[in-house]
XYZ file of C-alpha atoms in Angstrom:
707
model
C 105.842 72.031 179.937
C 105.687 70.528 176.461
C 108.824 70.157 174.478
C 109.024 72.238 171.304
C 109.420 70.771 167.911
C 112.733 69.181 167.131
C 114.689 69.279 163.873
C 115.806 65.911 162.583
C 118.132 65.191 159.701
C 115.431 63.173 157.955
C 113.306 66.278 157.676
C 115.795 67.923 155.345
C 114.741 67.715 151.714
C 116.989 67.771 148.789
C 116.603 71.512 148.528
C 118.016 72.178 151.992
C 114.728 73.390 153.514
C 114.058 72.348 157.139
C 110.845 70.624 158.126
C 109.928 70.619 161.842
C 108.841 67.394 163.493
C 106.885 67.100 166.658
C 107.828 64.621 169.421
C 104.254 63.385 169.338
C 104.409 62.545 165.648
C 104.752 58.835 165.058
C 106.896 59.373 161.945
C 108.256 62.291 159.996
C 105.984 63.656 157.210
C 106.795 63.631 153.532
C 109.932 65.473 152.552
C 109.783 68.656 150.522
C 111.362 66.974 147.502
C 108.646 64.316 147.428
C 105.966 67.005 147.565
C 107.598 69.052 144.814
C 107.928 65.984 142.613
C 104.150 65.679 142.677
C 103.649 69.168 141.214
C 101.949 69.376 137.805
C 105.012 71.125 136.358
C 107.303 68.246 137.483
C 105.306 65.836 135.346
C 106.069 67.913 132.233
C 109.857 68.070 132.615
C 110.546 65.498 129.944
C 108.417 67.492 127.457
C 110.078 70.832 128.220
C 113.543 70.000 126.960
C 116.969 69.814 128.611
C 118.245 72.431 131.003
C 114.951 72.844 132.905
C 115.480 72.310 136.633
C 112.736 70.816 138.813
C 111.256 72.605 141.783
C 113.592 72.793 144.752
C 116.707 71.909 142.740
C 119.903 73.721 143.573
C 121.349 75.977 140.946
C 122.224 79.504 140.224
C 118.794 80.831 141.121
C 120.118 83.490 143.467
C 122.567 84.705 140.858
C 119.784 84.794 138.257
C 117.604 86.754 140.638
C 120.350 89.285 141.249
C 121.020 89.618 137.518
C 117.312 90.135 136.832
C 117.132 92.821 139.496
C 120.229 94.465 138.066
C 118.762 94.388 134.556
C 115.536 95.904 135.856
C 117.418 98.673 137.608
C 119.556 99.435 134.559
C 116.485 99.562 132.313
C 114.737 101.897 134.706
C 117.843 104.048 134.980
C 117.783 104.496 131.201
C 114.300 105.938 131.439
C 115.351 108.597 133.940
C 116.355 111.975 132.623
C 118.069 113.204 135.796
C 119.606 111.065 138.577
C 117.246 110.486 141.512
C 118.424 109.513 145.007
C 118.147 105.786 145.517
C 116.128 106.116 148.717
C 113.341 107.939 146.845
C 112.840 105.177 144.274
C 109.971 102.705 144.873
C 112.242 99.711 144.217
C 113.486 96.692 146.193
C 116.720 97.000 148.157
C 118.822 95.181 145.549
C 117.507 97.423 142.741
C 118.326 100.499 144.823
C 121.848 99.224 145.410
C 122.334 98.620 141.675
C 120.990 102.089 140.912
C 123.396 103.632 143.411
C 126.339 101.757 141.852
C 125.318 102.844 138.342
C 125.033 106.444 139.486
C 128.507 106.173 141.026
C 129.896 104.893 137.698
C 128.372 107.901 135.936
C 130.094 110.204 138.387
C 133.385 108.411 137.813
C 132.940 108.745 134.046
C 132.254 112.442 134.440
C 135.243 112.926 136.710
C 137.651 110.907 134.583
C 139.312 112.098 131.437
C 137.535 109.523 129.251
C 135.916 111.595 126.537
C 134.176 108.531 125.088
C 132.350 107.851 128.365
C 131.400 111.491 128.774
C 130.110 111.739 125.216
C 128.121 108.525 125.602
C 126.512 109.816 128.791
C 125.751 113.187 127.209
C 124.259 111.638 124.076
C 122.060 109.281 126.103
C 120.624 112.056 128.228
C 120.211 114.393 125.249
C 118.281 111.740 123.353
C 115.960 111.116 126.298
C 115.304 114.832 126.818
C 114.684 115.356 123.085
C 112.134 112.556 122.988
C 110.354 113.995 126.016
C 110.238 117.479 124.485
C 108.966 116.191 121.140
C 106.248 114.315 122.971
C 105.197 117.481 124.776
C 105.108 119.441 121.483
C 102.270 117.345 120.052
C 99.333 119.683 119.385
C 96.136 119.273 121.397
C 97.604 116.569 123.660
C 95.677 117.754 126.712
C 92.491 118.159 124.670
C 92.703 114.554 123.471
C 93.222 113.319 127.047
C 90.200 115.272 128.196
C 88.080 113.905 125.347
C 89.209 110.337 126.064
C 88.397 110.677 129.758
C 84.952 112.193 129.242
C 83.705 110.486 126.072
C 85.787 107.326 125.747
C 88.775 106.183 123.728
C 86.694 105.741 120.549
C 85.865 109.450 120.381
C 89.478 110.264 121.196
C 90.609 108.128 118.246
C 88.540 110.330 115.886
C 90.309 113.498 116.998
C 93.670 111.714 116.903
C 92.999 110.730 113.287
C 91.957 114.301 112.501
C 95.252 115.562 113.907
C 97.148 113.001 111.804
C 95.327 114.042 108.619
C 96.041 117.670 109.392
C 99.745 116.787 109.529
C 99.515 115.037 106.151
C 97.862 118.066 104.553
C 100.399 120.478 106.034
C 103.248 118.417 104.551
C 101.470 118.215 101.189
C 100.857 121.987 101.203
C 104.525 122.726 101.863
C 105.646 120.387 99.068
C 103.104 121.837 96.636
C 104.244 125.355 97.425
C 107.923 124.444 96.939
C 107.533 122.259 93.837
C 104.637 123.972 92.025
C 104.069 127.579 93.080
C 107.703 128.667 93.436
C 108.897 127.326 90.023
C 105.913 129.023 88.378
C 107.038 132.520 89.389
C 110.801 131.919 89.522
C 110.879 131.430 85.749
C 108.875 134.604 85.094
C 105.324 135.851 85.337
C 102.846 133.254 84.045
C 101.086 134.244 80.806
C 97.387 134.991 80.746
C 94.627 132.795 79.349
C 94.415 132.177 75.600
C 92.406 134.830 73.800
C 89.227 134.216 71.834
C 91.162 134.637 68.586
C 93.471 131.719 69.350
C 92.921 129.054 66.689
C 93.622 125.386 67.262
C 92.421 122.068 65.846
C 91.058 121.429 69.350
C 88.858 124.547 69.421
C 89.376 127.523 71.723
C 89.402 128.062 75.470
C 88.682 131.406 77.136
C 87.884 131.081 80.861
C 87.873 134.850 81.577
C 84.360 136.278 82.113
C 83.429 139.046 79.685
C 81.770 142.332 80.619
C 80.648 143.575 84.016
C 80.505 140.843 86.667
C 78.035 141.302 89.515
C 78.625 140.361 93.137
C 76.249 137.323 93.066
C 78.161 136.041 90.049
C 81.445 136.395 91.963
C 79.905 134.521 94.882
C 78.673 131.708 92.656
C 82.090 131.559 90.957
C 83.731 131.254 94.378
C 81.500 128.323 95.292
C 81.752 126.477 91.970
C 85.350 127.264 90.932
C 84.466 128.941 87.629
C 84.849 132.524 86.448
C 87.792 134.355 87.981
C 88.928 131.187 89.822
C 89.153 129.029 86.703
C 92.328 130.773 85.506
C 94.130 131.033 88.851
C 96.844 129.039 90.674
C 94.025 127.005 92.181
C 93.585 124.875 89.051
C 95.730 122.935 86.594
C 95.027 125.060 83.498
C 96.750 128.175 84.932
C 100.289 126.741 84.906
C 102.365 127.472 81.771
C 104.140 124.824 79.629
C 107.673 125.206 80.975
C 110.262 122.432 81.086
C 111.253 122.537 84.750
C 107.763 123.361 85.978
C 106.246 120.362 84.187
C 108.772 117.996 85.807
C 108.385 119.407 89.322
C 104.591 119.535 88.929
C 104.455 115.837 88.113
C 107.104 114.809 90.651
C 105.242 116.572 93.461
C 102.348 114.149 93.016
C 104.578 111.092 93.414
C 106.582 112.558 96.307
C 103.422 113.441 98.256
C 101.888 110.039 97.541
C 104.977 108.131 98.721
C 105.355 110.294 101.834
C 101.719 109.801 102.800
C 102.010 106.080 102.128
C 104.994 105.741 104.469
C 103.321 107.735 107.251
C 100.054 105.800 106.977
C 101.895 102.458 106.999
C 103.830 103.519 110.089
C 100.602 104.444 111.856
C 98.935 101.199 110.728
C 101.796 99.061 112.066
C 101.707 100.779 115.463
C 97.941 100.307 115.576
C 98.319 96.664 114.533
C 100.467 95.954 117.606
C 97.758 97.329 119.887
C 95.058 95.410 118.028
C 96.892 92.087 118.253
C 97.450 92.569 121.982
C 93.825 93.524 122.496
C 92.447 90.615 120.471
C 94.804 88.091 122.095
C 93.380 88.825 125.531
C 96.775 89.509 127.108
C 96.005 93.098 128.034
C 92.216 92.945 128.169
C 91.727 90.887 131.285
C 89.981 92.467 134.212
C 92.984 91.899 136.469
C 95.151 93.973 134.127
C 92.634 96.815 134.178
C 92.276 96.739 137.954
C 95.862 96.179 139.069
C 98.035 97.577 136.246
C 96.079 100.335 134.498
C 96.503 103.050 137.123
C 99.169 105.709 136.692
C 100.650 106.516 140.091
C 102.439 109.550 138.673
C 99.191 111.507 138.190
C 98.840 114.769 140.078
C 95.735 116.885 140.432
C 92.068 116.018 140.745
C 91.366 116.644 137.051
C 93.897 114.064 135.838
C 92.736 111.545 138.447
C 89.093 111.884 137.387
C 90.016 111.522 133.718
C 91.949 108.335 134.446
C 88.999 107.017 136.462
C 86.686 107.527 133.484
C 89.102 105.926 131.009
C 89.379 102.768 133.141
C 85.605 102.762 133.576
C 85.053 102.862 129.810
C 87.582 100.087 129.227
C 85.907 97.835 131.799
C 82.527 98.622 130.281
C 83.754 97.552 126.849
C 85.154 94.284 128.205
C 81.948 93.444 130.079
C 79.724 94.185 127.067
C 81.820 92.080 124.705
C 82.104 89.258 127.244
C 78.303 89.061 127.400
C 78.023 88.813 123.609
C 80.739 86.142 123.411
C 79.089 84.164 126.185
C 75.757 84.264 124.350
C 77.408 83.138 121.112
C 79.142 80.218 122.879
C 75.879 78.660 124.133
C 73.936 78.869 120.854
C 72.473 75.667 119.521
C 72.775 74.568 115.909
C 69.298 75.854 115.059
C 70.034 79.205 116.682
C 73.267 79.523 114.714
C 71.428 78.736 111.466
C 68.868 81.412 112.325
C 71.580 83.984 113.029
C 73.377 83.268 109.758
C 70.119 83.440 107.805
C 69.405 86.863 109.276
C 72.925 87.989 108.390
C 72.550 86.854 104.766
C 69.222 88.672 104.363
C 70.559 91.859 105.921
C 73.627 91.816 103.648
C 71.389 91.404 100.599
C 69.455 94.461 101.753
C 72.705 96.396 102.125
C 73.799 95.414 98.600
C 70.459 96.582 97.181
C 70.730 99.955 98.930
C 74.309 100.439 97.702
C 73.342 99.579 94.129
C 70.515 102.117 94.159
C 72.832 104.781 95.543
C 75.488 104.174 92.866
C 72.942 104.348 90.074
C 71.641 107.630 91.472
C 75.135 109.162 91.493
C 75.716 108.047 87.893
C 72.387 109.495 86.805
C 73.027 112.820 88.591
C 76.417 113.236 86.909
C 74.994 112.604 83.440
C 71.972 114.831 84.038
C 74.195 117.738 85.080
C 75.675 118.100 81.582
C 72.255 117.978 79.928
C 70.646 120.452 82.314
C 73.490 122.969 81.955
C 72.680 123.341 78.239
C 69.034 124.338 78.794
C 68.238 128.085 78.430
C 66.327 128.234 81.722
C 69.343 127.091 83.732
C 71.720 129.474 81.974
C 69.457 132.474 82.649
C 69.112 131.837 86.402
C 72.473 131.834 88.281
C 71.054 130.260 91.417
C 69.523 127.358 89.495
C 72.773 126.975 87.558
C 74.687 126.746 90.838
C 72.290 124.033 92.036
C 72.761 122.104 88.788
C 76.554 122.407 89.095
C 76.353 120.975 92.602
C 73.879 118.221 91.667
C 76.443 115.337 91.879
C 77.819 116.720 95.153
C 74.310 117.131 96.566
C 73.348 113.600 95.601
C 76.553 112.086 97.022
C 76.174 114.016 100.286
C 72.504 113.037 100.529
C 73.296 109.353 100.070
C 76.124 109.579 102.606
C 73.770 111.298 105.045
C 70.835 108.863 104.736
C 72.366 105.396 104.378
C 74.860 105.266 107.317
C 72.023 105.500 109.920
C 70.377 102.564 108.127
C 73.621 100.582 108.390
C 73.749 101.498 112.070
C 70.282 100.055 112.622
C 71.176 96.872 110.747
C 74.460 96.121 112.564
C 73.024 95.218 116.044
C 70.633 92.712 114.413
C 73.561 90.581 113.193
C 74.643 89.470 116.677
C 78.255 90.700 116.655
C 80.246 92.315 119.449
C 80.343 96.097 119.671
C 83.838 96.338 118.161
C 82.842 93.998 115.328
C 79.714 96.057 114.681
C 81.843 99.176 114.385
C 84.054 97.420 111.836
C 81.082 96.331 109.700
C 79.510 99.789 109.844
C 82.822 101.288 108.790
C 83.247 98.807 105.929
C 79.792 99.466 104.516
C 80.024 103.207 104.953
C 83.500 103.475 103.455
C 82.405 101.336 100.526
C 79.434 103.655 100.039
C 81.507 106.827 100.179
C 84.507 105.706 98.156
C 82.463 103.803 95.596
C 80.217 106.862 95.139
C 83.331 108.885 94.400
C 84.500 106.228 91.937
C 81.116 106.288 90.188
C 81.402 110.068 89.854
C 84.911 109.739 88.397
C 83.755 106.982 86.037
C 80.936 109.157 84.706
C 83.361 112.047 84.208
C 85.798 109.698 82.437
C 82.914 108.608 80.221
C 82.286 112.231 79.261
C 85.960 113.090 78.709
C 86.999 110.068 76.610
C 83.694 109.401 74.804
C 83.234 106.201 76.796
C 86.779 105.037 76.023
C 86.180 105.106 72.254
C 89.088 107.051 70.774
C 87.647 106.667 67.254
C 84.441 108.530 68.096
C 83.879 111.679 66.041
C 83.980 114.010 69.055
C 87.267 112.524 70.390
C 89.053 111.568 67.177
C 90.838 114.876 66.658
C 92.392 115.449 70.096
C 91.809 112.194 72.024
C 89.182 113.754 74.306
C 85.859 115.593 73.949
C 87.411 118.999 73.291
C 84.195 120.870 72.375
C 82.500 120.356 75.755
C 85.686 120.058 77.847
C 88.500 122.148 76.289
C 90.467 121.840 79.584
C 89.286 118.579 81.102
C 91.891 118.627 83.922
C 90.459 121.883 85.260
C 86.955 120.388 85.051
C 88.043 117.460 87.235
C 89.671 119.862 89.665
C 86.462 121.888 89.840
C 84.445 118.785 90.713
C 86.811 117.896 93.557
C 86.801 121.533 94.700
C 82.990 121.544 94.820
C 82.947 118.285 96.762
C 85.330 119.784 99.336
C 83.353 123.030 99.713
C 79.988 121.277 99.855
C 81.248 118.811 102.463
C 82.349 121.708 104.698
C 79.050 123.563 104.213
C 77.084 120.393 104.945
C 78.972 119.857 108.201
C 78.304 123.425 109.325
C 74.618 123.143 108.382
C 74.174 119.913 110.354
C 75.830 121.517 113.358
C 73.783 124.726 113.272
C 70.434 123.381 112.069
C 70.237 119.947 113.716
C 72.606 119.467 116.643
C 72.225 122.809 118.423
C 68.387 122.934 118.054
C 68.208 119.430 119.521
C 70.260 120.569 122.492
C 67.986 123.585 122.994
C 64.947 121.313 122.767
C 66.450 119.125 125.484
C 66.636 122.171 127.779
C 63.158 123.458 126.921
C 61.393 120.109 127.310
C 62.328 118.590 130.669
C 61.550 114.987 131.380
C 61.762 111.822 129.275
C 60.654 113.592 126.060
C 63.472 116.115 126.240
C 66.049 113.446 127.030
C 64.830 111.211 124.210
C 64.825 113.929 121.539
C 67.708 116.080 122.750
C 70.273 113.493 123.851
C 72.992 113.150 121.220
C 76.001 110.885 121.003
C 79.135 111.474 118.960
C 78.865 109.003 116.075
C 82.452 107.888 115.624
C 82.042 105.693 112.478
C 80.207 108.397 110.498
C 82.612 111.119 111.528
C 85.701 109.034 110.762
C 84.421 108.049 107.346
C 83.699 111.707 106.653
C 87.359 112.488 107.299
C 88.608 109.643 105.107
C 86.203 110.610 102.323
C 87.377 114.230 102.439
C 91.028 113.166 102.375
C 90.397 110.823 99.428
C 88.802 113.702 97.513
C 91.953 115.758 98.161
C 94.226 112.943 96.970
C 92.241 112.616 93.755
C 92.021 116.345 93.112
C 95.488 117.508 94.188
C 96.878 116.848 90.698
C 94.105 118.837 88.981
C 93.737 121.401 91.786
C 97.236 121.935 93.271
C 96.090 124.179 96.132
C 93.472 121.695 97.337
C 95.723 120.404 100.204
C 96.026 123.975 101.512
C 92.255 124.396 101.456
C 91.830 121.055 103.186
C 94.327 122.100 105.879
C 92.180 125.123 106.698
C 89.061 122.956 106.583
C 90.448 120.353 109.000
C 91.713 123.062 111.339
C 88.251 124.619 111.487
C 86.668 121.195 111.743
C 88.710 120.293 114.810
C 87.526 123.280 116.790
C 83.942 123.021 115.518
C 83.739 119.332 116.435
C 85.355 119.941 119.804
C 82.851 122.705 120.591
C 79.950 120.528 119.421
C 81.193 117.560 121.424
C 81.419 119.389 124.744
C 78.316 121.522 124.134
C 75.723 119.169 122.672
C 76.901 115.550 123.030
C 76.743 113.151 125.946
C 79.047 110.161 126.625
C 78.211 107.105 124.550
C 75.855 104.618 126.165
C 77.689 101.788 124.409
C 81.429 102.022 123.962
C 83.866 99.974 121.902
C 87.496 99.012 122.083
C 89.731 101.707 120.641
C 92.579 99.303 119.820
C 90.575 97.792 116.957
C 89.720 101.092 115.310
C 93.233 102.470 115.837
C 94.350 99.854 113.324
C 91.225 99.880 111.178
C 91.111 103.651 110.632
C 94.585 103.869 109.015
C 93.772 100.720 107.033
C 90.695 102.383 105.533
C 92.777 105.500 104.954
C 95.292 103.353 103.081
C 92.420 101.971 101.003
C 91.373 105.525 100.165
C 94.918 106.369 99.076
C 95.012 103.285 96.848
C 91.653 104.075 95.253
C 92.627 107.698 94.641
C 95.820 106.587 92.875
C 93.848 104.741 90.164
C 92.205 107.737 88.399
C 95.280 109.923 88.855
C 97.662 107.359 87.334
C 95.178 106.604 84.556
C 95.027 110.302 83.685
C 98.824 110.614 83.730
C 99.586 107.606 81.545
C 96.605 107.085 79.218
C 94.481 110.209 78.685
C 96.008 112.844 76.347
C 96.498 116.194 78.106
C 94.536 119.268 77.060
C 96.013 121.148 74.099
C 95.038 124.628 75.301
C 95.924 124.682 79.009
C 98.285 123.259 81.608
C 102.033 122.595 81.741
C 101.773 119.457 79.546
C 99.990 120.964 76.542
C 101.318 119.640 73.242
C 102.408 116.274 74.697
C 100.998 112.896 73.671
C 100.575 112.038 77.367
C 101.419 113.651 80.675
C 104.068 111.013 81.433
C 105.838 111.671 78.093
C 107.444 114.720 79.682
C 109.543 112.545 82.007
C 111.423 110.529 79.291
C 111.905 113.770 77.371
C 113.481 115.380 80.441
C 115.672 112.341 81.092
C 117.034 112.486 77.536
C 118.520 115.915 78.293
C 120.555 114.591 81.256
C 124.189 113.329 81.033
C 124.615 109.879 79.522
C 125.733 108.262 82.793
C 122.646 109.531 84.581
C 120.456 108.343 81.712
C 121.994 104.868 81.851
C 121.469 104.654 85.591
C 117.822 105.775 85.420
C 117.024 103.406 82.555
C 118.801 100.597 84.438
C 116.314 101.073 87.306
C 113.538 100.100 84.898
C 115.162 96.928 83.544
C 114.900 93.314 84.687
C 118.536 93.331 85.785
C 117.510 95.638 88.636
C 113.971 94.353 89.249
C 114.813 90.630 89.615
C 117.550 91.018 92.304
C 115.346 93.525 94.126
C 112.497 91.021 94.106
C 114.770 88.227 95.363
C 116.166 90.350 98.205
C 112.664 91.429 99.180
C 111.478 87.811 99.194
C 114.417 86.731 101.382
C 113.757 89.524 103.851
C 110.065 88.647 103.921
C 110.771 84.967 104.585
C 113.253 85.890 107.317
C 110.668 88.162 108.944
C 108.016 85.415 108.836
C 110.384 82.839 110.343
C 111.398 85.275 113.073
C 107.752 86.053 113.820
C 106.924 82.341 114.039
C 109.808 81.730 116.447
C 108.652 84.602 118.627
C 105.132 83.213 118.521
C 106.299 79.793 119.697
C 108.299 81.415 122.490
C 105.266 83.415 123.603
C 103.110 80.286 123.571
C 105.676 78.447 125.690
C 105.785 81.296 128.188
C 101.999 81.314 128.394
C 102.002 77.580 129.094
C 104.562 78.090 131.830
C 102.404 80.794 133.406
C 99.411 78.451 133.374
C 101.538 75.702 134.911
C 102.700 78.028 137.670
C 99.078 78.760 138.491
C 98.347 75.021 138.705
C 101.377 74.593 140.978
C 100.071 77.229 143.355
C 96.646 75.599 143.458
C 98.217 72.208 144.156
C 100.420 73.571 146.948
C 97.452 75.338 148.511
C 95.457 72.108 148.473
C 98.315 70.178 150.089
C 98.708 72.871 152.752
C 95.013 72.656 153.571
C 95.187 68.857 153.692
C 98.233 68.883 155.995
C 96.600 71.446 158.280
C 93.495 69.284 158.515
C 95.599 66.197 159.262
C 97.545 68.039 161.997
C 94.283 69.190 163.574
C 92.891 65.661 163.566
C 96.012 64.331 165.305
């Protein structure tokens, strides 16, 4: 009978690990310390700074392990609303023991007379329960999950943005009602419109229709914002020139703008975190999707199937983008030159199309004024309605025709799917927002005589008072028509294009029916439609105070219409894209829309003289002049404080403090970045250590077999 392996003192390494030796071995093998000293990580000790222990060195590793387990258990305990028995937790034994001890301390705190401990425990649990309940109160949470599981995260991001915009409009509607509508009636019944006998150097203004008004005329007035709607709370000209109303009317614009800015920035920052993680590759590896993406708390077949589809879409996105990146990595110099040449030519084509579209919008706005003066248009109400909507029709037509062209151009440029989505969004948002700016520029040209205050038509009142006696209401009417026409266009596309295509798919079986009837939810076009509509509301909310309320109803209807269309007529996208990119890009474009909308509104407030015959600022040299006049009626201490906020003594220290905080944030971010890079290098080194140890184990096994 052979003797078993013996344990010799020489086989002990420096780490205290035993190595067996066989009686047939001529000499003991290499010690564990010598093997560990050959690890790749051991060769980098001198570059990793002091305090780093080599492999196998004695230290407080067991204590560190216990402290890590305890920290993990305490962190998990904080996430629990109610105490759970330790045996039911899927944790290691040490974590269960720590959890049991923590639970015992809670019981002691409850049983003792320490009010501080009891209040701390109660506040912690109340905060956790409140956060859970607020999360469950989010509207359409289950609908968004269902959409994400069936149509991908990109389609879900559209409906999430729609819900966010609905929240913004609800907040704006509440503020408008409290700061504009209530002060109007609290100070007395608003007076009626000025009569035809009212004389003024700036002409006369009588928006009330005279004589018997037929039903078609009422319908056309409802669609164009004229007639009985022109002198109503819907538009600027209705509100009387009262001291408190003028201040609250103007302050509501700034309060709503600042509130929306804060909410959009908060959403952009949260989306930026996801985008940085996605682009860094930390959370987009296949191993993360396979091993860490599943939620073991799911219950029910429906939730399980939805999670299956979400993981499937994420893996599909990663595989598609990996193929494109692999193709780009192996391109030769000539192939790269060819790709960049194609990109330059395609961008020149895009610029030409955008220029033609902008010129068309400018022409349509100028032609509207000329056509409205012709006798034929004035005699036919239907033709007059078409002429009134000519700029809106042209803008909607351009926005309907050019985005599909951009969609055809994007795949030819050789970018990844997520990058293609970004370029399509950039071109489409530039088209939509720039078209709106061209419309506003043409209207500004009509109101201010092209910026020439010395022109004969604008010299008396500072604006073209004969054609536009209440130019603020005219701007509000244009934004109102854009909002109504955008809603009608969406309904027409749904009823006249999408549903007939779905019926054609059912009536024509085979490849022809699938080719013609198959529809996909176009996320870039739909998202830009939302941002365009919201930008119109931001521009027009000063001239049409009830526009946020109308947009709230529109978005509410749009959500259910789009949901019904999605599940009834659309199929899952054949090519998906990463939602993390658009979750940051969508709020960024929304922020761009808010910035662009602020330009014409602020220009109107500070530089264009208000109308002399309508609105709460009539008789003022500018709309902003009402604010200094109101401040002058306040107590002297309040006046000094408010004027101090506008001096250099306040601005310079504020700028210095902001700069210091910004520098501190940048330095902190850089330190965190270096720490993350060091941790990544350590992870890579650990992987090399494992490979090295596996190779040595295989070599030793082969040597033992040979002996």
